[in-house]
PDB file of C-alpha atoms and ligand atoms in Angstrom:
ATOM      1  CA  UNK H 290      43.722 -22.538  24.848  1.00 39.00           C
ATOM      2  CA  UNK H 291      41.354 -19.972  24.048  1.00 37.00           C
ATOM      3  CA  UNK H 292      37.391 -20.671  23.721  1.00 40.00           C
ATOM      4  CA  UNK H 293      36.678 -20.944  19.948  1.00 41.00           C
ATOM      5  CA  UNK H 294      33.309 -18.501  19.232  1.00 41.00           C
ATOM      6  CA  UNK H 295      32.386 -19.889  15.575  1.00 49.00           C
ATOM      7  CA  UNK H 296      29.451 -22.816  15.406  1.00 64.00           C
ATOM      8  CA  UNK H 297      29.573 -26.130  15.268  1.00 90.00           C
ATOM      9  CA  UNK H 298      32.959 -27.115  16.316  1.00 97.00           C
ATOM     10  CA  UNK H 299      32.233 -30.838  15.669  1.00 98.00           C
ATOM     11  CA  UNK H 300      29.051 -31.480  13.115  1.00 98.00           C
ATOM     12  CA  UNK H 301      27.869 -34.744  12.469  1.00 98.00           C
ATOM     13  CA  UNK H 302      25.685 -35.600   9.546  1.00 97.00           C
ATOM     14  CA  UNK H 303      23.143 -38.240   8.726  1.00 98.00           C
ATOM     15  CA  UNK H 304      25.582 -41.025  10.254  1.00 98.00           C
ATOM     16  CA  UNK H 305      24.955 -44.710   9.950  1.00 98.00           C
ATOM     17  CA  UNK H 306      27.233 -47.476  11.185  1.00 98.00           C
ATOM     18  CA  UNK H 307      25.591 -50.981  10.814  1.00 98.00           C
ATOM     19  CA  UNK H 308      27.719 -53.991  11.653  1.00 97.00           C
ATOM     20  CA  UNK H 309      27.145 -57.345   9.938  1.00 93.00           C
ATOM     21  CA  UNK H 310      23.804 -56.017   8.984  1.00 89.00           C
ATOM     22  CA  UNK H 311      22.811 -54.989  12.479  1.00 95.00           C
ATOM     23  CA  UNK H 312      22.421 -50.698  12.926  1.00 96.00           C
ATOM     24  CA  UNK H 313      23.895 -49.581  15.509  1.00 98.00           C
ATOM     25  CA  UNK H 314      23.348 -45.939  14.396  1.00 98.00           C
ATOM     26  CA  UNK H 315      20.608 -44.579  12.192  1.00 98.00           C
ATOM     27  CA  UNK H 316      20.890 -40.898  10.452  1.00 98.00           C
ATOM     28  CA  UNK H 317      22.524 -39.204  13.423  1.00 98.00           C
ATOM     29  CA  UNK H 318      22.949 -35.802  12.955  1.00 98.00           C
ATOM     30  CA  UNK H 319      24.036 -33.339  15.690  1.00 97.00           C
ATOM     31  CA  UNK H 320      26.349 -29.995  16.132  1.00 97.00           C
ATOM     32  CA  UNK H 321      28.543 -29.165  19.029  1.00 98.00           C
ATOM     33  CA  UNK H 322      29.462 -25.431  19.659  1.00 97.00           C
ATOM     34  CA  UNK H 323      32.961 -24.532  20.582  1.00 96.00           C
ATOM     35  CA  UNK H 324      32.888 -23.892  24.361  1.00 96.00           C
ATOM     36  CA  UNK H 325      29.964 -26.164  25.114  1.00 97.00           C
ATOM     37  CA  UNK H 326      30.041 -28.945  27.541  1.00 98.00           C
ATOM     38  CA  UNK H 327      27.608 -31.241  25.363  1.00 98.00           C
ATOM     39  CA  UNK H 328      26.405 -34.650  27.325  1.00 98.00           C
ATOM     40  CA  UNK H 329      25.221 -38.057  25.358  1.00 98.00           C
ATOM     41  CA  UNK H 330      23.302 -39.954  27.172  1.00 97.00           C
ATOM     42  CA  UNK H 331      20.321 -42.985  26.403  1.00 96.00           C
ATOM     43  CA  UNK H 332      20.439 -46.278  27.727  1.00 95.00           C
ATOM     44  CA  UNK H 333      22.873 -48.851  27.494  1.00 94.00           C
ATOM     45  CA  UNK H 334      23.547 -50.561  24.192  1.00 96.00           C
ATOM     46  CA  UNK H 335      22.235 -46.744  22.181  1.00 97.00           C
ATOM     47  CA  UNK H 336      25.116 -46.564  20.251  1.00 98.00           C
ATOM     48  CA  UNK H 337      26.726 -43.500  22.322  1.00 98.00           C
ATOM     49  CA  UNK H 338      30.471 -45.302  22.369  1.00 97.00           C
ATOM     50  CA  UNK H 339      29.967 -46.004  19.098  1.00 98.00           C
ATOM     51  CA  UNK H 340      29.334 -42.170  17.990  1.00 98.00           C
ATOM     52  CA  UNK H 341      32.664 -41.681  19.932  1.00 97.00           C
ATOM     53  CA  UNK H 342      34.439 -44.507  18.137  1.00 97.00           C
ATOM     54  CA  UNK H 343      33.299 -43.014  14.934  1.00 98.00           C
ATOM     55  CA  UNK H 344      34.613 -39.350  15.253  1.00 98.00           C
ATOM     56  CA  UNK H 345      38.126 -40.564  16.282  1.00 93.00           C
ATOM     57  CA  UNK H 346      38.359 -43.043  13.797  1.00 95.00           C
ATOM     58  CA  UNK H 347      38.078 -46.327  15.384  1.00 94.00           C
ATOM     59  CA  UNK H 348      35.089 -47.298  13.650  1.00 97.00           C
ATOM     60  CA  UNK H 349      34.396 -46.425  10.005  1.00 97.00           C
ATOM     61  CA  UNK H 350      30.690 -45.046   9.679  1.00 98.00           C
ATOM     62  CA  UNK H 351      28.694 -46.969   6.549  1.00 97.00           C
ATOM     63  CA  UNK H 352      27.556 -43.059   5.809  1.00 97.00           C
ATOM     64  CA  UNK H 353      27.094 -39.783   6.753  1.00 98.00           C
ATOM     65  CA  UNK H 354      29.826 -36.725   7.427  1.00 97.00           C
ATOM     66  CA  UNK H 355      31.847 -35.580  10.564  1.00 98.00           C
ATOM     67  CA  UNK H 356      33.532 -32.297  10.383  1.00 98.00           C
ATOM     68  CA  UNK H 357      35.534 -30.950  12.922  1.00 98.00           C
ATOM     69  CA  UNK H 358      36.141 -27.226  12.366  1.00 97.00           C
ATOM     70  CA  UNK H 359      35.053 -28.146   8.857  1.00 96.00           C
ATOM     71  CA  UNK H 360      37.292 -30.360   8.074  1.00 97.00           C
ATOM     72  CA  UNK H 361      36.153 -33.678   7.092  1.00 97.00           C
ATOM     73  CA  UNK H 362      37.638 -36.705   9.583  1.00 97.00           C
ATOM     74  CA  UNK H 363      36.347 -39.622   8.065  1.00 97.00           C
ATOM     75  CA  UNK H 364      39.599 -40.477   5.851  1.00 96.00           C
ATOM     76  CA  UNK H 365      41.604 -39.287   8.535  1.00 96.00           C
ATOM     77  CA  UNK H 366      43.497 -41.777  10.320  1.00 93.00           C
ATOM     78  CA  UNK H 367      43.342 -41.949  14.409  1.00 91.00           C
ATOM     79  CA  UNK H 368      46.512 -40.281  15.087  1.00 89.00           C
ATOM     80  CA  UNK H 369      45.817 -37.241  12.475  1.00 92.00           C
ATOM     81  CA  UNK H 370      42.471 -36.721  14.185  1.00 94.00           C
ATOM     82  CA  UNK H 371      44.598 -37.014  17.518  1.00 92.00           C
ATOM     83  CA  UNK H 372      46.840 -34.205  16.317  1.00 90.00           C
ATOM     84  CA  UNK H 373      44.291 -32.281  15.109  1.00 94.00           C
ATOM     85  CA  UNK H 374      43.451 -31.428  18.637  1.00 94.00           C
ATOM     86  CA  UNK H 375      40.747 -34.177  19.661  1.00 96.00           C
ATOM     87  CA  UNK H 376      41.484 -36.600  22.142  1.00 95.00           C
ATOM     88  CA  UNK H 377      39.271 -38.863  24.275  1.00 94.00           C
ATOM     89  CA  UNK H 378      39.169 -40.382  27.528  1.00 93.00           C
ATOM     90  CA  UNK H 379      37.653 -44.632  27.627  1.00 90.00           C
ATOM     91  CA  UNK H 380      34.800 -45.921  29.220  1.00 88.00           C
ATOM     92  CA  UNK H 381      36.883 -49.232  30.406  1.00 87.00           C
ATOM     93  CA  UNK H 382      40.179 -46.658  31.778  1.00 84.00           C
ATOM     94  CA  UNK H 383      42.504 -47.783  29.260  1.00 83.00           C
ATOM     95  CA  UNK H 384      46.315 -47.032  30.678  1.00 90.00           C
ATOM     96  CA  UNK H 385      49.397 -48.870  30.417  1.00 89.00           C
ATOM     97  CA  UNK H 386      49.927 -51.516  33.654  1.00 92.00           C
ATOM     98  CA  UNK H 387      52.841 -51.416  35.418  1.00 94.00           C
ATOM     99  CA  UNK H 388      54.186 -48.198  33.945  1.00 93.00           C
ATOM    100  CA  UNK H 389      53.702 -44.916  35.987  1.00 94.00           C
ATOM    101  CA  UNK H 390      51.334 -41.776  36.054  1.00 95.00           C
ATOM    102  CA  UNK H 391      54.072 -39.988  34.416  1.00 91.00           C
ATOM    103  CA  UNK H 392      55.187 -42.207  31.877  1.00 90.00           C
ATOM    104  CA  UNK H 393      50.958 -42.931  31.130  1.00 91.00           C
ATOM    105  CA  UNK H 394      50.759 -39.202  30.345  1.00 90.00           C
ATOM    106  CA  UNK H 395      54.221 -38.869  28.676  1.00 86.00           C
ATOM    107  CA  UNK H 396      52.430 -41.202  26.326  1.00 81.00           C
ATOM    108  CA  UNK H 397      49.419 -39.168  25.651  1.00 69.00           C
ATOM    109  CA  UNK H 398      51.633 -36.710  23.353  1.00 67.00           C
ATOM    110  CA  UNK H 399      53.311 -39.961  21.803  1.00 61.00           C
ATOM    111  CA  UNK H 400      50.789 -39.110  18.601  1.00 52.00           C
ATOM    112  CA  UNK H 401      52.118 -35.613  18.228  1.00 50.00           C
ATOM    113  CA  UNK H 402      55.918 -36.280  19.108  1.00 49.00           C
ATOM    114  CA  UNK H 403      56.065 -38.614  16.013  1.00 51.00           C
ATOM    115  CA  UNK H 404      55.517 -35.991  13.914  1.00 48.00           C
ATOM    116  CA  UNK H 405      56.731 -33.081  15.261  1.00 52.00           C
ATOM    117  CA  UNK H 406      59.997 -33.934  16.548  1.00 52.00           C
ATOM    118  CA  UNK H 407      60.510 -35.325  13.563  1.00 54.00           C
ATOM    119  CA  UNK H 408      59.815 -32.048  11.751  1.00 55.00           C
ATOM    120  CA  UNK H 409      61.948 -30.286  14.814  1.00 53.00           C
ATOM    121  CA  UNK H 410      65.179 -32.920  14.192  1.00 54.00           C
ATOM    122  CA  UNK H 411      65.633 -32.064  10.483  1.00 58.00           C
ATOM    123  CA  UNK H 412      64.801 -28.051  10.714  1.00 58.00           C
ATOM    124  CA  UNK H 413      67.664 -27.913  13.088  1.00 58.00           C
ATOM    125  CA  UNK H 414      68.501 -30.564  16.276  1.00 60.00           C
ATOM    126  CA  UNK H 415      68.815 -27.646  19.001  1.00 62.00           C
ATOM    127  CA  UNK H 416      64.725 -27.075  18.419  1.00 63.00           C
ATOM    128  CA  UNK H 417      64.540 -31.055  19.591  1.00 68.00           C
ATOM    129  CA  UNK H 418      65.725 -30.108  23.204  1.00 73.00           C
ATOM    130  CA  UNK H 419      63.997 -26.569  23.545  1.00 71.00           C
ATOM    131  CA  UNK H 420      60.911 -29.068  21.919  1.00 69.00           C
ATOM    132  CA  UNK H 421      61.610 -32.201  24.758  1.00 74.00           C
ATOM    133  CA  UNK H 422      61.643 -28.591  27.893  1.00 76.00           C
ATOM    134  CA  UNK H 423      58.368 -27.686  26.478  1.00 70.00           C
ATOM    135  CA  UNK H 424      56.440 -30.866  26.809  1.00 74.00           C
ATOM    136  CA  UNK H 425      58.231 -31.638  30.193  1.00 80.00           C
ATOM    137  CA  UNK H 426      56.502 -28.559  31.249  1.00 80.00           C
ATOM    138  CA  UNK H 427      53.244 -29.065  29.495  1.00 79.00           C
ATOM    139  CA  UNK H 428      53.307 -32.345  31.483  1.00 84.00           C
ATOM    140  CA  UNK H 429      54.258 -30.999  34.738  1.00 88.00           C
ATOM    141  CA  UNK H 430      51.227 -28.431  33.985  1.00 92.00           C
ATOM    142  CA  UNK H 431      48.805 -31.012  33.688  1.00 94.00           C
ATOM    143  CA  UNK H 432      50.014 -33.495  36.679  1.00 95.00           C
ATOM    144  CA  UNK H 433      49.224 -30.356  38.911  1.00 95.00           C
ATOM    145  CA  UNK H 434      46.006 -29.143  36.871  1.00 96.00           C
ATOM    146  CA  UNK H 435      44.530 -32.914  37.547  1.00 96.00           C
ATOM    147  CA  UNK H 436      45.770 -33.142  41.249  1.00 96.00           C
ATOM    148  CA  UNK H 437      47.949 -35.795  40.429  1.00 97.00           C
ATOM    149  CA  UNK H 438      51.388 -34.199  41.894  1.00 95.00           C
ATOM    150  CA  UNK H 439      51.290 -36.803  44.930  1.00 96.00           C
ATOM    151  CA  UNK H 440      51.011 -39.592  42.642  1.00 97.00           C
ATOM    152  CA  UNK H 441      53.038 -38.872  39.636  1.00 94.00           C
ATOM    153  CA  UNK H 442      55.844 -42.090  40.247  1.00 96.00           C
ATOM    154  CA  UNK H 443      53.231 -44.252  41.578  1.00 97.00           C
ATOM    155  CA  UNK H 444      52.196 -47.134  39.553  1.00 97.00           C
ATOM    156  CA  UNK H 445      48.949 -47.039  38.180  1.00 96.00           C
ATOM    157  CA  UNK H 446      47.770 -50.244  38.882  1.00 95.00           C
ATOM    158  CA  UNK H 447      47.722 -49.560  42.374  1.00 95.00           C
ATOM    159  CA  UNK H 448      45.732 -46.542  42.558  1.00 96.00           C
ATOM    160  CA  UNK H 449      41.936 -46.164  43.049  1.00 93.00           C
ATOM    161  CA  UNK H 450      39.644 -45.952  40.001  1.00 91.00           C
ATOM    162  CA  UNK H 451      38.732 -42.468  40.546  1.00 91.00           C
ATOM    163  CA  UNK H 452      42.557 -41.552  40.404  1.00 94.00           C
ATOM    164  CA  UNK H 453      42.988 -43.720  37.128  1.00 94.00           C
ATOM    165  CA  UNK H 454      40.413 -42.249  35.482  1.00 93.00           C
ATOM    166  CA  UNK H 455      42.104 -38.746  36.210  1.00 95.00           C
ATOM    167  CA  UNK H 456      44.954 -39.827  34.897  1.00 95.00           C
ATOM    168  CA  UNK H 457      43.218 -40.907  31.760  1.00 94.00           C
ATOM    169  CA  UNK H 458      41.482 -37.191  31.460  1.00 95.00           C
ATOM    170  CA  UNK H 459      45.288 -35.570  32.440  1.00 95.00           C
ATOM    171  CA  UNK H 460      46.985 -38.166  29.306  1.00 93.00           C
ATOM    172  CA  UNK H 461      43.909 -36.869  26.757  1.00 93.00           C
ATOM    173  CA  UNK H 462      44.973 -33.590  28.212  1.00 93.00           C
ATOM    174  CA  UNK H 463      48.344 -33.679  27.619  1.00 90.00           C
ATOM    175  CA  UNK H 464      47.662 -33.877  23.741  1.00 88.00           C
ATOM    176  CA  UNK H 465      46.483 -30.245  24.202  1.00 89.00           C
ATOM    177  CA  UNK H 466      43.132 -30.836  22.882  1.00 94.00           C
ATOM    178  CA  UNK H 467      40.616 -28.663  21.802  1.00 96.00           C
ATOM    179  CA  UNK H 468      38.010 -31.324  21.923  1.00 98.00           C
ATOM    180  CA  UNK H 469      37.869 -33.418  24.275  1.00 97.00           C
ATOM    181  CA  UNK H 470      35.252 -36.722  23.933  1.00 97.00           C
ATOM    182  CA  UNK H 471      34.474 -38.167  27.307  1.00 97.00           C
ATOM    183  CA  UNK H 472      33.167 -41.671  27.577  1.00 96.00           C
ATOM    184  CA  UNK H 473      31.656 -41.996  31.244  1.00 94.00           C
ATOM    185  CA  UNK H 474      33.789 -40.310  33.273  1.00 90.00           C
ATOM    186  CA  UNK H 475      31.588 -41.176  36.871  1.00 92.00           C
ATOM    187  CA  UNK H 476      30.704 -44.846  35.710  1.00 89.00           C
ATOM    188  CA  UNK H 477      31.327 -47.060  38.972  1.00 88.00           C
ATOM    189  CA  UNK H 478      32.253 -44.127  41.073  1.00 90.00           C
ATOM    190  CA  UNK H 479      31.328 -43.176  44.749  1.00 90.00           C
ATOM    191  CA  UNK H 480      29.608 -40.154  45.353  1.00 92.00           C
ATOM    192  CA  UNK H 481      32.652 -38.166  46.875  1.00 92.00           C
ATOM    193  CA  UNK H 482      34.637 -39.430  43.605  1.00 92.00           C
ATOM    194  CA  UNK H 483      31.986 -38.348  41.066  1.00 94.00           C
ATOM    195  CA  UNK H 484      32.087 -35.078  43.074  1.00 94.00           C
ATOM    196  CA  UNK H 485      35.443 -34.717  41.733  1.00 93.00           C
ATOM    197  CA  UNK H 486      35.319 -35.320  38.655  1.00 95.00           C
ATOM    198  CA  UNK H 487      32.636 -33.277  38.285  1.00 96.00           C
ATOM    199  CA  UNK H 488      34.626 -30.586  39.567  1.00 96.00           C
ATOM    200  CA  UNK H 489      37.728 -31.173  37.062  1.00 96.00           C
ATOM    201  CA  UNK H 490      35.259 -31.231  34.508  1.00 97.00           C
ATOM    202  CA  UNK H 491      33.965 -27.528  35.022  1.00 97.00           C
ATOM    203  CA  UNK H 492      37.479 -26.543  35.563  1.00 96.00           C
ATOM    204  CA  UNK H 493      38.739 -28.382  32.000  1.00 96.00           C
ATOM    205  CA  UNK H 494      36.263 -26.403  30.361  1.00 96.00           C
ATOM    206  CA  UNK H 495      36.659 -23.217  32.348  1.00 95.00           C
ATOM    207  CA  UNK H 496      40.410 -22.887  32.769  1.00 95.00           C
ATOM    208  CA  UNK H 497      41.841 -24.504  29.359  1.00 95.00           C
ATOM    209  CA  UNK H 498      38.274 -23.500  27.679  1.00 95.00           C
ATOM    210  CA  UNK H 499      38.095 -27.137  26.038  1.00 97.00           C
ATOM    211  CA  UNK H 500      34.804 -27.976  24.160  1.00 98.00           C
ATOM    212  CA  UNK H 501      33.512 -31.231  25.595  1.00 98.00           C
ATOM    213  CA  UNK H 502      31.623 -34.413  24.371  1.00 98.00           C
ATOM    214  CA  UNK H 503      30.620 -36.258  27.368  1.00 98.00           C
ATOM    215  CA  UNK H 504      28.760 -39.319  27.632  1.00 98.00           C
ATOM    216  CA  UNK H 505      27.182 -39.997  31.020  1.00 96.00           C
ATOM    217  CA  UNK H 506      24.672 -42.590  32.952  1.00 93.00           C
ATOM    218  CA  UNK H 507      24.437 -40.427  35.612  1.00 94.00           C
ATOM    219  CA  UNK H 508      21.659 -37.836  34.643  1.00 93.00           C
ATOM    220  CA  UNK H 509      21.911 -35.667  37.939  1.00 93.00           C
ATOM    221  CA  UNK H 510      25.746 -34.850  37.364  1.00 96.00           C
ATOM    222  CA  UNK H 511      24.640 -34.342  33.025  1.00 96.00           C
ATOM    223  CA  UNK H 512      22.000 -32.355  34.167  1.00 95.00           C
ATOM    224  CA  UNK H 513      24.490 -30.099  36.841  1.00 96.00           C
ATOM    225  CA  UNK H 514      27.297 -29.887  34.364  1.00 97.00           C
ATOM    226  CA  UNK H 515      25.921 -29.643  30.730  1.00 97.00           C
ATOM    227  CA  UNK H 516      25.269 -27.083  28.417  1.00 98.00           C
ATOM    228  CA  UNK H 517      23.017 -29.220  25.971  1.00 98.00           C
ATOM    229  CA  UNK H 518      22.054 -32.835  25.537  1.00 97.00           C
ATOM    230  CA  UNK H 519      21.746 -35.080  23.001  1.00 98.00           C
ATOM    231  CA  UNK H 520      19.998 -38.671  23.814  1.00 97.00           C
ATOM    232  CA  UNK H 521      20.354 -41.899  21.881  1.00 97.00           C
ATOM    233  CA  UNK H 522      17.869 -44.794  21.809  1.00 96.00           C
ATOM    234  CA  UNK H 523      18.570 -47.703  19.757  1.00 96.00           C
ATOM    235  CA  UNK H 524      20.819 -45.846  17.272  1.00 98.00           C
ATOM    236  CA  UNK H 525      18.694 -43.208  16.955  1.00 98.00           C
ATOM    237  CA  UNK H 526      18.686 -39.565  18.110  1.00 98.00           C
ATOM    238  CA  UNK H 527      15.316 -39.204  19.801  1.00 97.00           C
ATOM    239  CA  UNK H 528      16.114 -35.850  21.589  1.00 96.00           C
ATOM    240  CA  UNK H 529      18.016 -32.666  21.955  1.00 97.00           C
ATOM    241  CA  UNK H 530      18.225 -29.155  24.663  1.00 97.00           C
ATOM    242  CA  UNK H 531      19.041 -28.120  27.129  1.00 97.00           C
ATOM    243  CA  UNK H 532      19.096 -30.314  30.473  1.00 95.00           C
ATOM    244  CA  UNK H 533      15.938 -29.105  31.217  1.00 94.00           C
ATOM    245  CA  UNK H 534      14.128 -29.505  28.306  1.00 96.00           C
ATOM    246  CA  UNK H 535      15.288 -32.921  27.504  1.00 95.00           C
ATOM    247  CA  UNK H 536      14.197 -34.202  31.273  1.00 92.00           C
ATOM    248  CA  UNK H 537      10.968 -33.333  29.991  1.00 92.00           C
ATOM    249  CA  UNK H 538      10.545 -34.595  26.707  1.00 94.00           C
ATOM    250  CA  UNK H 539       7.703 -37.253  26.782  1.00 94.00           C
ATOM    251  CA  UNK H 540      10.170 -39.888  24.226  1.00 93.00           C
ATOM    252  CA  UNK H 541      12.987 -39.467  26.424  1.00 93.00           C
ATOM    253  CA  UNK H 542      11.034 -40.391  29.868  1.00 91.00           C
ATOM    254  CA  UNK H 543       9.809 -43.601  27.743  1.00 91.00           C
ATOM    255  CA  UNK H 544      12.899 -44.438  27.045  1.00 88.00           C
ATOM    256  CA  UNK H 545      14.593 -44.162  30.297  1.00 83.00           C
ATOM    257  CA  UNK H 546      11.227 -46.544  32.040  1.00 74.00           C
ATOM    258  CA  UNK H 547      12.699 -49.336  29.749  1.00 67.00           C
ATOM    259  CA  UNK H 548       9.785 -50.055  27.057  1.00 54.00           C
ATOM    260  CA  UNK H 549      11.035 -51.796  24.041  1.00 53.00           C
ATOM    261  CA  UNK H 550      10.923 -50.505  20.586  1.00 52.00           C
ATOM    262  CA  UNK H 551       7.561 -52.671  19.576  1.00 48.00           C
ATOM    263  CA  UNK H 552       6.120 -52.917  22.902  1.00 50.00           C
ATOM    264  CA  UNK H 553       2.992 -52.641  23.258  1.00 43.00           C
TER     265      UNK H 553
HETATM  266  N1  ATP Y 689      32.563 -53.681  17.093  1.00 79.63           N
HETATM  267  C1  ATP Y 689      31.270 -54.016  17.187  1.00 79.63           C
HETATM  268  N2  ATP Y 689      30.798 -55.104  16.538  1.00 79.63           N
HETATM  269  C2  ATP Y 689      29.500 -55.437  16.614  1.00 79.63           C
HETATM  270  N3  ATP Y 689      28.585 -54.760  17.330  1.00 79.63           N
HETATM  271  C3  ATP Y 689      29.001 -53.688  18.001  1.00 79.63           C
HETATM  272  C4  ATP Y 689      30.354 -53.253  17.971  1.00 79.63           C
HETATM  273  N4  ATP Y 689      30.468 -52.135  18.727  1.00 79.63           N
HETATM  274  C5  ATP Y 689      29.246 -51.891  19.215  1.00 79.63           C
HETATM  275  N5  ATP Y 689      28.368 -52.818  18.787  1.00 79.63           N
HETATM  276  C6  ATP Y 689      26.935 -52.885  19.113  1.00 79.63           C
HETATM  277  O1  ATP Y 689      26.402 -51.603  18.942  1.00 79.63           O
HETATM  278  C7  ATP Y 689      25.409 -51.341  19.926  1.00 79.63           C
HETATM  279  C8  ATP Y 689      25.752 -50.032  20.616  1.00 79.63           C
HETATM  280  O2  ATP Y 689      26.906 -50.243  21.441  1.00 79.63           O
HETATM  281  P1  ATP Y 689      27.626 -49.066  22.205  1.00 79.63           P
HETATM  282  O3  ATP Y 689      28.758 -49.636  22.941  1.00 79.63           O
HETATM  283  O4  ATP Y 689      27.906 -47.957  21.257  1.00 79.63           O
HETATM  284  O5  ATP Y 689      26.469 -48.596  23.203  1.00 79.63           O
HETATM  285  P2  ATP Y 689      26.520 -47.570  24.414  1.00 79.63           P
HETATM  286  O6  ATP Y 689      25.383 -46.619  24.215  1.00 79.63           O
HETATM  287  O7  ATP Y 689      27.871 -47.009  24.572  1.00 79.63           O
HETATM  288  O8  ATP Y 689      26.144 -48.510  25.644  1.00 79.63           O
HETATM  289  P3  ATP Y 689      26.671 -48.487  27.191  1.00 79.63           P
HETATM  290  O9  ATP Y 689      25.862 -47.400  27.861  1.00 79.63           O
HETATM  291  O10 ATP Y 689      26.307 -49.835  27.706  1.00 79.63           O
HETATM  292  O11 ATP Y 689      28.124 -48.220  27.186  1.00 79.63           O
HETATM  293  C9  ATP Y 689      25.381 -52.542  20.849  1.00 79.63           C
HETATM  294  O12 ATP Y 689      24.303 -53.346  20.456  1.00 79.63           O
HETATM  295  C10 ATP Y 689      26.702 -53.212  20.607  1.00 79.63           C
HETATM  296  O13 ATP Y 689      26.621 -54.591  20.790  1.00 79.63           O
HETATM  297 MG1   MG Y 690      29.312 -47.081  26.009  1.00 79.63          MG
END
C-alpha cells in the first residue's frame, strides 16, 4: 500500500448530527492528509465516536459533506465505504464470541468477498480459487504483521484485552484499508499493553503506509504518536496542530480542567 501524496484524503465539511433535537456535532469541518496519523481527542461525551460513526455510515449526519479522496460518502452505504478502502477498529472491541482469531479476521474481508467473488465466479470460476489463495495469504500476512501467529486457533474470548483489540486492528486490516479510523485503541490498557499498541500503530502507518484517524484519552501516547490533532468539546471543534501546539492552546487546557459550557 503505497503512501498517497495528494491533500486531504478524508475532508469533512460543516457537519451537524443532532439527535432528537439534541447536537451532538456542530459545523465540524476538518481535513486529513494521506500519510498522516491524525488523533481526536476532547473529553468524554464530545462527539468524537460520533464523527467516526458518521464517515462510515453508521450514523447519517443532519448536514454537512465527507469526501474521501473526493468522493462523496454520505449516500454510500457501510459496506461500499468498507470497500472503498476505510475500515475501523471499535471503542467497545467488537469480535465474534466463541469463533477464533482466524475466523474473526477471515470476516474482516466478508464486505469485499461479497462482491468480488461474485464478480470473480461469473468472469470465469478458476479466478475464485487463485481469488480464495490470495486472501489466505493476505490473512496469513496480517496474523504475523499483528503478532498474532501464537494465537491464531485460540478463541477470542479467552484472550487478554490487549490481544483482542489487536485482533480487531489485524480484522480492519485485513480489508486492506487505506484509511484506517481508530476508536481508542489504549482505553483500559496497562502501560506495557499501550506500549504495544503504540508500537503497531507506528508500524501500520510505516510499513503498509495507512493514513490514520485515531481517537485517544490518553494524551501522552496522542502526543508521542500523532502527526496533527483535532479536539472536540461539546460537538464542537475548538482546536487544531500539531501535538504541541494544541497542548498549548488556552481553550483546549479549559476544556480538559472540566469547566462547563456556561460556567462561570
Ligand atoms: N445514537 C445516539 N442517540 C442519541 N444520542 C447519542 C447517540 N450517539 C451518541 N449520542 C450522544 O452524543 C454525544 C456524543 O457521544 P460520543 O459517543 O460521540 O462521544 P465521545 O466523544 O466518543 O465520548 P467518549 O470519550 O466517552 O467515548 C453524547 O452526549 C451521546 O449521548
Ligand atoms: Mg467515544
Amino acid at each position: 500500500m503505497a503512501i498517497e501524496t495528494q491533500d486531504g484524503i478524508l475532508q469533512i465539511r460543516n457537519l451537524n448530527l443532532s439527535f432528537g433535537g439534541v447536537k451532538v456535532l456542530h459545523e465540524v469541518s476538518l481535513s486529513v492528509k494521506a500519510g498522516e496519523i491524525f488523533a481526536i481527542i476532547g473529553p468524554n461525551g464530545a462527539g468524537k465516536t460520533s464523527l467516526l460513526n458518521c464517515i462510515n455510515a453508521h450514523y447519517r449526519p443532519q448536514q454537512g459533506e465527507i469526501l474521501f479522496q473526493g468522493e462523496n460518502l454520505l449516500p454510500l452505504k457501510p459496506h461500499a465505504i468498507a470497500a472503498r478502502g476505510i475500515a475501523r477498529t471499535f471503542q467497545k472491541v467488537e469480535l465474534f464470541r466463541g469463533m477464533s482469531v482466524l475466523d474473526n479476521i477471515k470476516l474482516g474481508r466478508h464486505f469485499l468477498m461479497r462482491s468480488s467473488l461474485l464478480g470473480s465466479f461469473l468472469r470465469w470460476p478458476p479466478a475464485v480459487a487463485d481469488e480464495l489463495r490470495h486472501r489466505q495469504e493476505i490473512e496469513e500476512e496480517i496474523i504475523d504483521f499483528m503478532g498474532l501467529s501464537g494465537v491464531r486457533y485460540a478463541i477470542v474470548d479467552t484472550l487478554p484485552l490487549g490481544v483482542r483489540k489487536r485482533v480487531d486492528m489485524a480484522r480492519a486490516l485485513a480489508m486492506k484499508p487505506k484509511l484506517l479510523l481508530l476508536d481508542e485503541a489504549m482505553a483500559g490498557m496497562a502501560i506495557e499493553e499501550k506500549e504495544d499498541i503504540a508500537s503497531y500503530i507506528l508500524d501500520i502507518h510505516r510499513d503498509l503506509g495507512v493514513t490514520m484517524v485515531w481517537i485517544e484519552h490518553d494524551l501522552a501516547a496522542v502526543m508521542d504518536l500523532s502527526h496533527r490533532v483535532t479536539v472536540l468539546n461539546f460537538g464542537e471543534k475548538i482546536a487544531q496542530g500539531t501535538p504541541r501546539e494544541v497542548q498549548q492552546n488556552p481553550l483546549v487546557i479549559e476544556a480538559y480542567l472540566g469547566r462547563r459550557r456556561g460556567d462561570s
